[in-house]
Coordinates of C-alpha atoms and ligand atoms in Angstrom, one line a residue:
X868 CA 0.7 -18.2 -18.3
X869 CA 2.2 -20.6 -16.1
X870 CA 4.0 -19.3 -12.7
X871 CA 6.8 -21.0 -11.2
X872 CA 8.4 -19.8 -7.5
X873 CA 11.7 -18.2 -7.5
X874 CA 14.0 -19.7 -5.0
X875 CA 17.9 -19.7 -5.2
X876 CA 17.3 -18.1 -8.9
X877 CA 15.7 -21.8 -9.8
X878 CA 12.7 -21.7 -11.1
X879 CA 10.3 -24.1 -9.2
X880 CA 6.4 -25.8 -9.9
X881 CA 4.6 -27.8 -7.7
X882 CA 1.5 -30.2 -8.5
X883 CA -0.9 -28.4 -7.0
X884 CA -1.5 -24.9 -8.5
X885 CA -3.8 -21.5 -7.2
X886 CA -5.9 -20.1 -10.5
X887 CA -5.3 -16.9 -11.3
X888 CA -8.0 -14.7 -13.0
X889 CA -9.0 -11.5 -14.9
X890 CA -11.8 -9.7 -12.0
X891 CA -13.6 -8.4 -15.2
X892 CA -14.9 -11.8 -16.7
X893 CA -13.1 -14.3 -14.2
X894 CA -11.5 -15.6 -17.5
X895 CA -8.1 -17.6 -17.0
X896 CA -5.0 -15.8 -16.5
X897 CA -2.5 -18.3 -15.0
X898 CA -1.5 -20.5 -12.5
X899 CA 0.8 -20.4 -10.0
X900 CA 2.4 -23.3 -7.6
X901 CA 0.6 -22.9 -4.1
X902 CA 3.7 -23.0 -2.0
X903 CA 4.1 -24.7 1.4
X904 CA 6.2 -24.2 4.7
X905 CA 8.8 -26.8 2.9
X906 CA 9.3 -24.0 0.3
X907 CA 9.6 -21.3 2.7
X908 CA 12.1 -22.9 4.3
X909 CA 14.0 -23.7 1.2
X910 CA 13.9 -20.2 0.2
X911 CA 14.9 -18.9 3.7
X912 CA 17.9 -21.2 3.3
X913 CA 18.9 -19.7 -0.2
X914 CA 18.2 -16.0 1.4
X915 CA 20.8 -16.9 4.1
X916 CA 23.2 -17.4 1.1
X917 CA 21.8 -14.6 -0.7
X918 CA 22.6 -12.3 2.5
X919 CA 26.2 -13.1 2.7
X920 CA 26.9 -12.8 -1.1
X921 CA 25.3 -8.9 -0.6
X922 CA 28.4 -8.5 1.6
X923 CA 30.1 -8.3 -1.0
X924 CA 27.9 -5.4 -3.1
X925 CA 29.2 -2.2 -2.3
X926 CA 26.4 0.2 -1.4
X927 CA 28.3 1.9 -5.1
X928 CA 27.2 -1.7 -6.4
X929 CA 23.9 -2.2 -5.0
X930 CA 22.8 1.5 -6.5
X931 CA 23.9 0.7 -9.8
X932 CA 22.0 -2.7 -9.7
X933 CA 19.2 -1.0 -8.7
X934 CA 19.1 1.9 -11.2
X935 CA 19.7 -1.1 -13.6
X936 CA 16.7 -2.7 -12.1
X937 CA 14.5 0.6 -12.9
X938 CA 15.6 0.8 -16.4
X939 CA 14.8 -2.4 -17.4
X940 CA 11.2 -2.4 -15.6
X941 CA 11.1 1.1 -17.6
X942 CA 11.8 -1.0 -20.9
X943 CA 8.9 -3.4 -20.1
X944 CA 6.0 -1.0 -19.2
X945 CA 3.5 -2.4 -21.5
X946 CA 4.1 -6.0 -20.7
X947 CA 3.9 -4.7 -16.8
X948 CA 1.5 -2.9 -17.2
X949 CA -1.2 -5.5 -19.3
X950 CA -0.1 -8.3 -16.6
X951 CA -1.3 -5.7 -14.2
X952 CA -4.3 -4.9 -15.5
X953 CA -5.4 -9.1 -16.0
X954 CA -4.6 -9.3 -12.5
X955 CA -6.0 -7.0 -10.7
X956 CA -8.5 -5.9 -13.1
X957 CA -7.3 -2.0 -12.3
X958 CA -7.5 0.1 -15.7
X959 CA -4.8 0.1 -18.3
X960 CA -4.4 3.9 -17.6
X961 CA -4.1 3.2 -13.6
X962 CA -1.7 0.2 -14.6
X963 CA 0.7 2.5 -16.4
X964 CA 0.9 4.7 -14.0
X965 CA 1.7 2.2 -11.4
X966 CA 4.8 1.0 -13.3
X967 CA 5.6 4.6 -13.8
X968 CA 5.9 4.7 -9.8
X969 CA 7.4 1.7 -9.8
X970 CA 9.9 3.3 -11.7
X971 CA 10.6 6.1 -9.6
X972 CA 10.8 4.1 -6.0
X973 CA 13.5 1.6 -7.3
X974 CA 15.5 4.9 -8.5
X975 CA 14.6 6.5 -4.8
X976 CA 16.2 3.5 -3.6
X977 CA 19.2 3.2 -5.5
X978 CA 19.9 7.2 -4.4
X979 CA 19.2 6.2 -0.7
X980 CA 21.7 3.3 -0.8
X981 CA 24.4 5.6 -0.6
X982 CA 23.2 7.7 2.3
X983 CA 22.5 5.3 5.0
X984 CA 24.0 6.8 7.3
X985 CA 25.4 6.3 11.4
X986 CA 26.8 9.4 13.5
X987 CA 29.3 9.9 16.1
X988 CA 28.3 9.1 20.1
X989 CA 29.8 11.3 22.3
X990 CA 30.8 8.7 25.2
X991 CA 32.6 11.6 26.8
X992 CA 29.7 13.4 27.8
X993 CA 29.1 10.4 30.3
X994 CA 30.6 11.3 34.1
X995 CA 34.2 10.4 34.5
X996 CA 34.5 8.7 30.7
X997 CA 37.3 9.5 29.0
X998 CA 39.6 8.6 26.2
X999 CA 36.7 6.5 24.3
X1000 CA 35.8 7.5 21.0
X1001 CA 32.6 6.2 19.2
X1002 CA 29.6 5.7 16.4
X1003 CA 26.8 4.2 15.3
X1004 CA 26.6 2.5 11.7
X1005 CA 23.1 0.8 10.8
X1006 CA 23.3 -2.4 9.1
X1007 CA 21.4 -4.5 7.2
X1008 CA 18.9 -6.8 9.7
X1009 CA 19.7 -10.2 7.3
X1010 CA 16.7 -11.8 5.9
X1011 CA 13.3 -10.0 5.7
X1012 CA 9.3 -11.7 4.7
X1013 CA 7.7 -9.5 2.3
X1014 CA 4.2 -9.9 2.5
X1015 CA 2.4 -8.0 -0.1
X1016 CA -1.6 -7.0 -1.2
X1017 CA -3.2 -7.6 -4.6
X1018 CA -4.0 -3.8 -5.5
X1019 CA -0.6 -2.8 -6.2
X1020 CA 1.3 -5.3 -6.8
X1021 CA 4.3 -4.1 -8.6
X1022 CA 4.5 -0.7 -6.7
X1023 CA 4.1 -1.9 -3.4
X1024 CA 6.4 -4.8 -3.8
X1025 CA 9.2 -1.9 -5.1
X1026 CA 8.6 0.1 -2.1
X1027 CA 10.0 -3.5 0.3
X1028 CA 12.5 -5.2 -2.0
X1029 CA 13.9 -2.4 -3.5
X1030 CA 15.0 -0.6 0.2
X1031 CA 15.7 -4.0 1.3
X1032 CA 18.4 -4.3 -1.2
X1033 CA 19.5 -1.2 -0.8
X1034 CA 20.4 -1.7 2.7
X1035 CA 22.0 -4.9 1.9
X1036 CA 18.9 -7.1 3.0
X1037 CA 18.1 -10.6 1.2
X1038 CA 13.9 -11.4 0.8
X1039 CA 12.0 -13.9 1.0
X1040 CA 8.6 -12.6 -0.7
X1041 CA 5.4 -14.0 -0.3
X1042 CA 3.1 -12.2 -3.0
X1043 CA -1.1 -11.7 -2.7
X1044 CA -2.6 -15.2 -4.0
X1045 CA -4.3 -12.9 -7.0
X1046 CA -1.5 -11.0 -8.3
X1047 CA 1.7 -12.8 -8.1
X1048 CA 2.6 -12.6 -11.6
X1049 CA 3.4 -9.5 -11.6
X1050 CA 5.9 -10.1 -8.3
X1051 CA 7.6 -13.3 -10.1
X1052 CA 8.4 -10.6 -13.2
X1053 CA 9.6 -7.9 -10.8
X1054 CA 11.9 -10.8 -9.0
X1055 CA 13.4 -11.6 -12.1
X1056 CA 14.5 -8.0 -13.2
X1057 CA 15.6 -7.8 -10.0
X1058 CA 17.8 -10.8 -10.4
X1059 CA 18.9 -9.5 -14.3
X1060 CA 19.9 -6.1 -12.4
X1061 CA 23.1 -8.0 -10.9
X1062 CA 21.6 -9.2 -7.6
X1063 CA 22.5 -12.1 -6.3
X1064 CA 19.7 -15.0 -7.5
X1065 CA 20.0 -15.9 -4.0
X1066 CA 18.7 -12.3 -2.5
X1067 CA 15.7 -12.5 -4.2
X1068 CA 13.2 -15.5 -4.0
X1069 CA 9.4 -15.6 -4.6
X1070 CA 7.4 -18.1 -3.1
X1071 CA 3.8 -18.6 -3.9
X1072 CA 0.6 -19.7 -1.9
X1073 CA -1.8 -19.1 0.1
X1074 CA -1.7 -16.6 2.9
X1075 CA -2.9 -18.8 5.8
X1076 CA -0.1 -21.4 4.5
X1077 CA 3.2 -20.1 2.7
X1078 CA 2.3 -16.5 4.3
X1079 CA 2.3 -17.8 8.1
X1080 CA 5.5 -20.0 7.5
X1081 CA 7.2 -17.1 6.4
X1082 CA 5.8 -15.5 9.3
X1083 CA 6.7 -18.4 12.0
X1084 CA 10.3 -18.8 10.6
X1085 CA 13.1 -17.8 13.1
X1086 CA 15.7 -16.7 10.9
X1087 CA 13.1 -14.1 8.7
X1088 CA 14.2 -11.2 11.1
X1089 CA 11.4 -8.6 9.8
X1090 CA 8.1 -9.2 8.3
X1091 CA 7.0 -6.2 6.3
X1092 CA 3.1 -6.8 5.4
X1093 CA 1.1 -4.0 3.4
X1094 CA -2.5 -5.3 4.1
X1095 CA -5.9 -6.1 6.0
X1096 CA -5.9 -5.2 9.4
X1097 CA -7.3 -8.4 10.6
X1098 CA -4.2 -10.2 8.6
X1099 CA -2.0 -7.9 9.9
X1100 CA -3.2 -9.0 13.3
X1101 CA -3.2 -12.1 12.9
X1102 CA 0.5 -11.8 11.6
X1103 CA 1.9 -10.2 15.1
X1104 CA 0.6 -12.7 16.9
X1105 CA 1.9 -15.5 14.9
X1106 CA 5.8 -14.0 14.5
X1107 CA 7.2 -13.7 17.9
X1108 CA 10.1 -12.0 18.3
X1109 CA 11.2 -10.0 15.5
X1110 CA 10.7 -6.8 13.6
X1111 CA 7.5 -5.2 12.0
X1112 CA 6.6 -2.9 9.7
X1113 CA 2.7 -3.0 9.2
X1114 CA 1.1 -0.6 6.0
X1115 CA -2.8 -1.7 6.9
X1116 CA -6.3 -0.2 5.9
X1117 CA -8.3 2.9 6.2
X1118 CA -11.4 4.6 5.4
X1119 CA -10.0 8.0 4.6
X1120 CA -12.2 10.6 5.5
X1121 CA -11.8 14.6 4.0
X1122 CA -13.2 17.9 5.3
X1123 CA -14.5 20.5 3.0
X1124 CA -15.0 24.1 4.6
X1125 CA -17.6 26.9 4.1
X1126 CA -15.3 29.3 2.2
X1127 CA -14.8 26.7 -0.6
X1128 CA -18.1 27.3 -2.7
X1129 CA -15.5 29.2 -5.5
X1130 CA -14.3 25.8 -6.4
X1131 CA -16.4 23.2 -5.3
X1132 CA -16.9 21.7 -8.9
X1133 CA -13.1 21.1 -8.9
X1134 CA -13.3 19.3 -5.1
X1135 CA -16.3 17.1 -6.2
X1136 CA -13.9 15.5 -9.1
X1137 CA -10.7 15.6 -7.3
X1138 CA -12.8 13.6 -4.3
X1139 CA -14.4 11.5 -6.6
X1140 CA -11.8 10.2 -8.5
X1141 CA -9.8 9.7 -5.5
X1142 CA -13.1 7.2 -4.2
X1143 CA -12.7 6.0 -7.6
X1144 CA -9.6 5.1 -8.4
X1145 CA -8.6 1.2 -8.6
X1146 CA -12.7 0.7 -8.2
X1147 CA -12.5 2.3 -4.6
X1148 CA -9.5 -0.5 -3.7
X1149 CA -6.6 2.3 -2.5
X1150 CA -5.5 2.0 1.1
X1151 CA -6.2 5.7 0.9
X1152 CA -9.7 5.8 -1.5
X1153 CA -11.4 8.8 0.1
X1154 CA -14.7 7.0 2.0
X1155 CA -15.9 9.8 4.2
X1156 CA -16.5 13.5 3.4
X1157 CA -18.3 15.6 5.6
X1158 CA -18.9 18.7 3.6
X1159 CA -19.9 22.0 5.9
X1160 CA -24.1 22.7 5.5
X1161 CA -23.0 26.4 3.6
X1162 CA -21.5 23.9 0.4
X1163 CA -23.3 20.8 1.0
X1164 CA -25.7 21.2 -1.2
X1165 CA -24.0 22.2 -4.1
X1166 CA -21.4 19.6 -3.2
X1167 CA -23.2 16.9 -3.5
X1168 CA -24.8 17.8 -6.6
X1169 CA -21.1 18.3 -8.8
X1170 CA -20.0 15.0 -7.5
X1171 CA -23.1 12.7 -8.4
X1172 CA -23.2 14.8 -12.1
X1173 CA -19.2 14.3 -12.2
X1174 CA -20.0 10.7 -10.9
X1175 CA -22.0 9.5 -13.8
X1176 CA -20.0 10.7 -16.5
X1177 CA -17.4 7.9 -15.0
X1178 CA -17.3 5.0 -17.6
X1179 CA -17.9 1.9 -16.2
X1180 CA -16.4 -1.6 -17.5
X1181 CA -13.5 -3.6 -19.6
X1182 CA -10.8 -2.7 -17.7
X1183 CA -8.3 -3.6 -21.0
X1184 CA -10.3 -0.5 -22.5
X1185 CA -8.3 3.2 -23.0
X1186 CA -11.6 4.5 -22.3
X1187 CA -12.3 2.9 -19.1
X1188 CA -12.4 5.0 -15.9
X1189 CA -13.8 2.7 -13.2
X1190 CA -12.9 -0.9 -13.5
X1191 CA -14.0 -4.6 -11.3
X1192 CA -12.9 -5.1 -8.1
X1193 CA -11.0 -8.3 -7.1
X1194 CA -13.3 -10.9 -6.9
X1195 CA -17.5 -11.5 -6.7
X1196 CA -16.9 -12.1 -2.8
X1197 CA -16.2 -8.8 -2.4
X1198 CA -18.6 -7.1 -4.6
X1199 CA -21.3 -9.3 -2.5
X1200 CA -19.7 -7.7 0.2
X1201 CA -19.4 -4.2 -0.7
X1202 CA -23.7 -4.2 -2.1
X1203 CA -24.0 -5.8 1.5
X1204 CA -22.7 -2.6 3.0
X1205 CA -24.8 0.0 1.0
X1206 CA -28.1 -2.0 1.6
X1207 CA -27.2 -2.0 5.5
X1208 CA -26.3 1.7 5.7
X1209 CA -29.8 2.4 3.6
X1210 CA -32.1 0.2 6.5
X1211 CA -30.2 2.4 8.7
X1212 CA -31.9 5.6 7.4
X1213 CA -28.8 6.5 4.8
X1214 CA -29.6 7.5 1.2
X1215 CA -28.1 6.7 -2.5
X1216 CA -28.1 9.7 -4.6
X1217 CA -26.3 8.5 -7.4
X1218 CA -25.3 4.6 -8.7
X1219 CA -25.6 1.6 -6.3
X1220 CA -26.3 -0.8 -9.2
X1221 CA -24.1 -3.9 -9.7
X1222 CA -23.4 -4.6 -13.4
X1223 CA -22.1 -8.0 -13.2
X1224 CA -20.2 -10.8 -10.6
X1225 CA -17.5 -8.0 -10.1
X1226 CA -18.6 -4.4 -11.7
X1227 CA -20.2 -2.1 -9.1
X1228 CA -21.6 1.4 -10.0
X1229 CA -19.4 3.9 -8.8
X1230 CA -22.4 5.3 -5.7
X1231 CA -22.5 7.7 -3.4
X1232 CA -24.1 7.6 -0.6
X1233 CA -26.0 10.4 2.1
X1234 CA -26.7 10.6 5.7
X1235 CA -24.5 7.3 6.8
X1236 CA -25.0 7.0 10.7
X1237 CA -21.8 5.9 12.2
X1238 CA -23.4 2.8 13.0
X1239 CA -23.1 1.6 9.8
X1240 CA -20.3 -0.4 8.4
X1241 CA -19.9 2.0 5.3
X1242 CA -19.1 4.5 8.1
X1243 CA -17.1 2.5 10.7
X1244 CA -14.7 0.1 8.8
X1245 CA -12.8 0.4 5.1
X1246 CA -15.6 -0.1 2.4
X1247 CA -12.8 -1.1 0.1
X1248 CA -14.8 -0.4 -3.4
X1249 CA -16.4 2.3 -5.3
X1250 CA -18.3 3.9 -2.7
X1251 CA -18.1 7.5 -1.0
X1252 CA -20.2 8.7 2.0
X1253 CA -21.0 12.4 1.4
X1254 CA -22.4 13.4 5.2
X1255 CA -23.3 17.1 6.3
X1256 CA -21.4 18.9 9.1
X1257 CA -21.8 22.7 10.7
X1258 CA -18.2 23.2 11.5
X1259 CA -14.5 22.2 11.3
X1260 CA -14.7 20.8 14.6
X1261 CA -17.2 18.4 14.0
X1262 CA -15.4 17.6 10.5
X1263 CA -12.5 17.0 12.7
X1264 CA -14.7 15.1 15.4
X1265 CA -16.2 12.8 12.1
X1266 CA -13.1 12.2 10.8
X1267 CA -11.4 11.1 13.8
X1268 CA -14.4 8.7 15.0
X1269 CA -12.8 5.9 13.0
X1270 CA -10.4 2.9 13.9
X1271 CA -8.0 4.0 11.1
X1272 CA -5.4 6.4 10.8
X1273 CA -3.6 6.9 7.5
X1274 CA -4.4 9.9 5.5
X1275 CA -6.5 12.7 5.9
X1276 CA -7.5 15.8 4.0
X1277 CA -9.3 19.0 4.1
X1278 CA -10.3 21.8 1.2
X1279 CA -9.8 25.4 3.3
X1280 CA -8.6 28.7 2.5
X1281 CA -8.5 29.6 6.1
X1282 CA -4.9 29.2 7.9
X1283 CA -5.9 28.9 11.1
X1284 CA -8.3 26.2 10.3
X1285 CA -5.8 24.0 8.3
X1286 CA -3.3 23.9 11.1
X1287 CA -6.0 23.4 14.0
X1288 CA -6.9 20.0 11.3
X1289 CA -3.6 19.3 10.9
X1290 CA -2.6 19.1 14.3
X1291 CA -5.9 17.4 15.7
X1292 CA -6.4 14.8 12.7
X1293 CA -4.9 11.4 14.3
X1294 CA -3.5 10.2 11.2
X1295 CA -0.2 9.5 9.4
X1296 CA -0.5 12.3 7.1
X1297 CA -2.1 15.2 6.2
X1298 CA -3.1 16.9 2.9
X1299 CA -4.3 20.2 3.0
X1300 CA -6.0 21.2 -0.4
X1301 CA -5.7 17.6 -1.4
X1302 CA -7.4 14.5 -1.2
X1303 CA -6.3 12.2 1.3
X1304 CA -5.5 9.6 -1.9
X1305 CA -2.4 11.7 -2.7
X1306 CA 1.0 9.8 -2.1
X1307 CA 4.6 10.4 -3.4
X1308 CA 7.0 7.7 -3.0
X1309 CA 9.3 9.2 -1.2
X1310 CA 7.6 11.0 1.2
X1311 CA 7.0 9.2 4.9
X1312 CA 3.8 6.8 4.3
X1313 CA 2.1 5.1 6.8
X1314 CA -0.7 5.1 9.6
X1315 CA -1.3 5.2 13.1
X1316 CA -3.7 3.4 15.6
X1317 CA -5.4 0.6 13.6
X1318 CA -3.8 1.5 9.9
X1319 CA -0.4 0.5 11.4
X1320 CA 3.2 0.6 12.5
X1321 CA 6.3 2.1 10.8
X1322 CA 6.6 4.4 7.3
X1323 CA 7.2 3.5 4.2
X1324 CA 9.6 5.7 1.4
X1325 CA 12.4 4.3 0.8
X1326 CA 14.2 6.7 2.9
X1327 CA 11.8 5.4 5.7
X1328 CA 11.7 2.2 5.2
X1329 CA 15.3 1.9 5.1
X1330 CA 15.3 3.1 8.8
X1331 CA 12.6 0.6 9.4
X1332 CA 15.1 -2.4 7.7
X1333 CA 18.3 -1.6 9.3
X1334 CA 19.3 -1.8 13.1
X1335 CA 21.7 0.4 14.8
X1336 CA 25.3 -1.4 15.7
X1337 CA 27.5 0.7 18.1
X1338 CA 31.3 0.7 18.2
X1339 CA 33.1 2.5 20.9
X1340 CA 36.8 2.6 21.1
X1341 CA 38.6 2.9 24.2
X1342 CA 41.9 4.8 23.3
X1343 CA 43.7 5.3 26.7
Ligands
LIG1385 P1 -5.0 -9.3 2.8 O1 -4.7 -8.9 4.2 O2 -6.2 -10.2 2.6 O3 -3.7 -10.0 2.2 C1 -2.5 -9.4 2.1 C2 -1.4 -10.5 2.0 O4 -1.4 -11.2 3.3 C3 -1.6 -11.5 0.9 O5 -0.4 -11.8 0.3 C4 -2.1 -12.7 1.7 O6 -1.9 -13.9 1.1 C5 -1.4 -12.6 3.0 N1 -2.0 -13.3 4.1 C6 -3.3 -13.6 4.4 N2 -3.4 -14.2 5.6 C7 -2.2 -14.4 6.1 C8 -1.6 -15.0 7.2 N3 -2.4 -15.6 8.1 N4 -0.3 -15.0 7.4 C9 0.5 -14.4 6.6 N5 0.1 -13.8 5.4 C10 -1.2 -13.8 5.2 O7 -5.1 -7.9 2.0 P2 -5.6 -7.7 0.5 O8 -7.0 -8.0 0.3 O9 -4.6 -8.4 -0.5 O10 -5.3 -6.1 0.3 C11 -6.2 -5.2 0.7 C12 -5.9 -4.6 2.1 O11 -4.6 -4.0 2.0 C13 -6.8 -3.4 2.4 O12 -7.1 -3.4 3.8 C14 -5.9 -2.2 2.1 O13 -6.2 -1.0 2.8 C15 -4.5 -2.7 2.5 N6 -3.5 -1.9 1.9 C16 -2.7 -1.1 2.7 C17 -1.8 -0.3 2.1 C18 -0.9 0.7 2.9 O14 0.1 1.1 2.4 N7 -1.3 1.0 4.1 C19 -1.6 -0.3 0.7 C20 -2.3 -1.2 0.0 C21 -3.3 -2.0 0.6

């Protein structure tokens, strides 16, 4: 399949091309042009255009365009979904599913289009003002960088472009190197739906090069990145003035409590397939459980015999439960990790072989001293530390000893305990009862300290893409 860029609604190539291909035998997929800072300038250009032609969308009109847009993705599933699956090498169940939420955040969208909503200032409740009558409406910033992560490509590009557009936003987006396939598909539908071709460009490359242009440019007024911490870093450095919105990693850690032994069975497969899921590549894969000494025990042993029935392999298989992750770099990576943490004194109790360039085991691991990188930083495959604790305060401690922030869950019956977790867990959300890998799309989503700035939700995110104008009236 050959990839083209998407600027003005014109398709564009370029000489030199970036090889996309299939994680689970590194097989060709397609090309796509590797885009320069010429292009991003192009395409900012043609999002200028793109902005002032929205001015003429009602927000009536930009809701039906996007409930438009939903259908149609709806219509294509399969094709979504298969292009998903060659991409990322996430199973054709999990790629399914992923349109299905794309689905629902472009419709969440188009119903938050026509609530944005200002409110009235009082101006009189200033000494000595009188006779000035006032509000605030929020409005749409103008042009906005997209910067989006290979694991969910079409979901995560939804939950920017779509509340973008709904607020009357052009985009410029700048897809992950491995996946944007999918993005170029989504743009088009996008552009079918009735928006302007102008409002919606695609521009392929590299991160370090297309990426930081988009970045660097002075008329992009908000970068939205979902990604690494260190890019996201890099990123606020390299932007100057302007808005940010920044979804980053985290090495999600639960807490299940001594009263849970009626159900543990059920815990050890809920947490294992949320370590599982996507090969372990989910901003919000459960890494870290510390388990209370009084279920530890039998913990561990329903999640290693849950663990192994997991089947391992072809991703394009129905039967497939645990697929590749992205690329042999990071299998090398994650094998590097799980040696580390065993010199350290921790223990595998079940997987930990690698079955090929990119097919990892799906392993859990024992006894991980914080020292060790499996502990300390986002793992980012199909790995989950199973540690012991003797209380909720040091399941709370454990969890919070971490530079991330983004979801957190604990298994409790106890009322008292779930609020003290609640309230002393330093993360973006809580999930009591519920792995930390649960999400809704409409619900606030994002993290704090080193997973990030702002929430996403289309709701959210619309907050996050509009600024508030003030108009006061003097009437005397
Ligand atoms: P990444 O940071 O390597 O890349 C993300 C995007 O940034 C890509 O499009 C890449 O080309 C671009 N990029 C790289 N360097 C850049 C630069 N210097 N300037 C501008 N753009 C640049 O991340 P990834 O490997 O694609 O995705 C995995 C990461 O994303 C994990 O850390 C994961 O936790 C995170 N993530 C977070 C969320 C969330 O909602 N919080 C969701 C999904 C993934």
């Amino acid at each position: 399949m050959k990839g083209y860029m998407l600027i003005g609604g014109k398709k564009v190539y370029k000489q030199e091309e970036i090889e996309i291909r299939f994680p689970y035998d590194n097989s060709l997929v397609g090309t796509i042009p590797r885009g320069d800072e010429k292009d991003i300038e192009i395409a900012v250009e043609a999002a200028k255009i793109g902005y002032e032609k929205l001015k003429g969308m009602t927000a009536f009109d930009r809701a039906q365009a996007l409930q438009k847009a939903a259908r149609l993705i709806a219509s294509k599933s399969k094709e979504f979904a298969e292009l998903l699956t060659l991409e990322v090498g996430k199973t054709i169940k999990e790629s399914m599913g992923e349109v299905g939420r794309a689905v629902n955040t472009v419709t969440l969208s188009a119903e938050e289009a026509k609530r944005i909503f200002g409110e009235e200032v009082r101006f009189d409740a200033a000494p000595g003002v009188k006779n000035k009558i006032g509000f605030f409406r929020r409005v749409p910033l103008g042009v906005i960088g997209c910067i989006t992560p290979f694991n969910f490509p079409l979901n995560l590009t939804c939950h920017k472009v779509a509340p973008a557009l709904a607020a009357g936003n052009a985009v410029v987006i700048k897809p992950s190197e491995n996946t944007s396939l999918t993005v170029i598909k989504l743009a088009e539908v996008l552009i079918e739906a009735g928006f302007p071709p102008e409002a919606v460009n695609v521009v392929t490359g590299y991160g370090e090069e297309a990426g930081d242009a988009l970045v660097r440019n002075k008329d992009v007024r908000m970068i939205t990145f979902t990604g690494s911490v260190e890019t996201g870093k890099i990123i606020m450095s390299r932007g100057g003035l302007k808005k940010y919105a920044m979804e980053l990693g985290s090495n999600a850690g639960v807490y299940i409590d001594k009263d849970q032994s009626f159900r543990i069975k059920e815990i050890a497969e809920k947490v294992a397939r949320g370590g599982f899921a996507l090969a372990g590549q989910v901003c919000i894969s459960v890494q870290r459980v510390f388990v209370h000494e009084e279920v530890y025990g039998d913990f561990l042993e329903e999640i290693c015999r849950f663990t192994k029935t997991l089947k391992v392999g072809n991703p394009l298989e129905e039967e497939t439960d645990v697929g590749p992750v992205i690329d042999k770099g990071a299998a090398d990576r994650i094998v590097d990790w799980i040696e580390e943490a065993v010199r350290m004194g921790a223990k595998v109790v079940c997987g930990g072989r690698r079955l090929s360039d990119t097919l990892i085991e799906p392993t859990i691991v024992k006894n991980v001293p914080h020292e060790a990188r499996l502990f300390s930083s986002e793992v980012f495959g199909p790995v989950i530390l199973v540690n012991k604790v003797s209380s909720l305060e040091e399941g709370i401690k454990e969890i919070n000893n971490s530079p991330y922030g983004l979801q957190a869950g604990i298994f409790t019956n106890d009322l008292k305990s779930a609020f003290k977790f609640a309230e002393e867990v330093e993360c973006g959300g809580i999930m009591v009862n519920e792995i930390p890998t649960f999400r809704v799309d409409q619900m606030p989503y994002g993290g704090v300290k080193e997973s990030g700035i702002g929430r996403e939700g289309p709701k959210f995110a619309i907050e996050e893409m509009t600024e508030i104008k003030t108009i006061c009236f003097d009437l005397s």
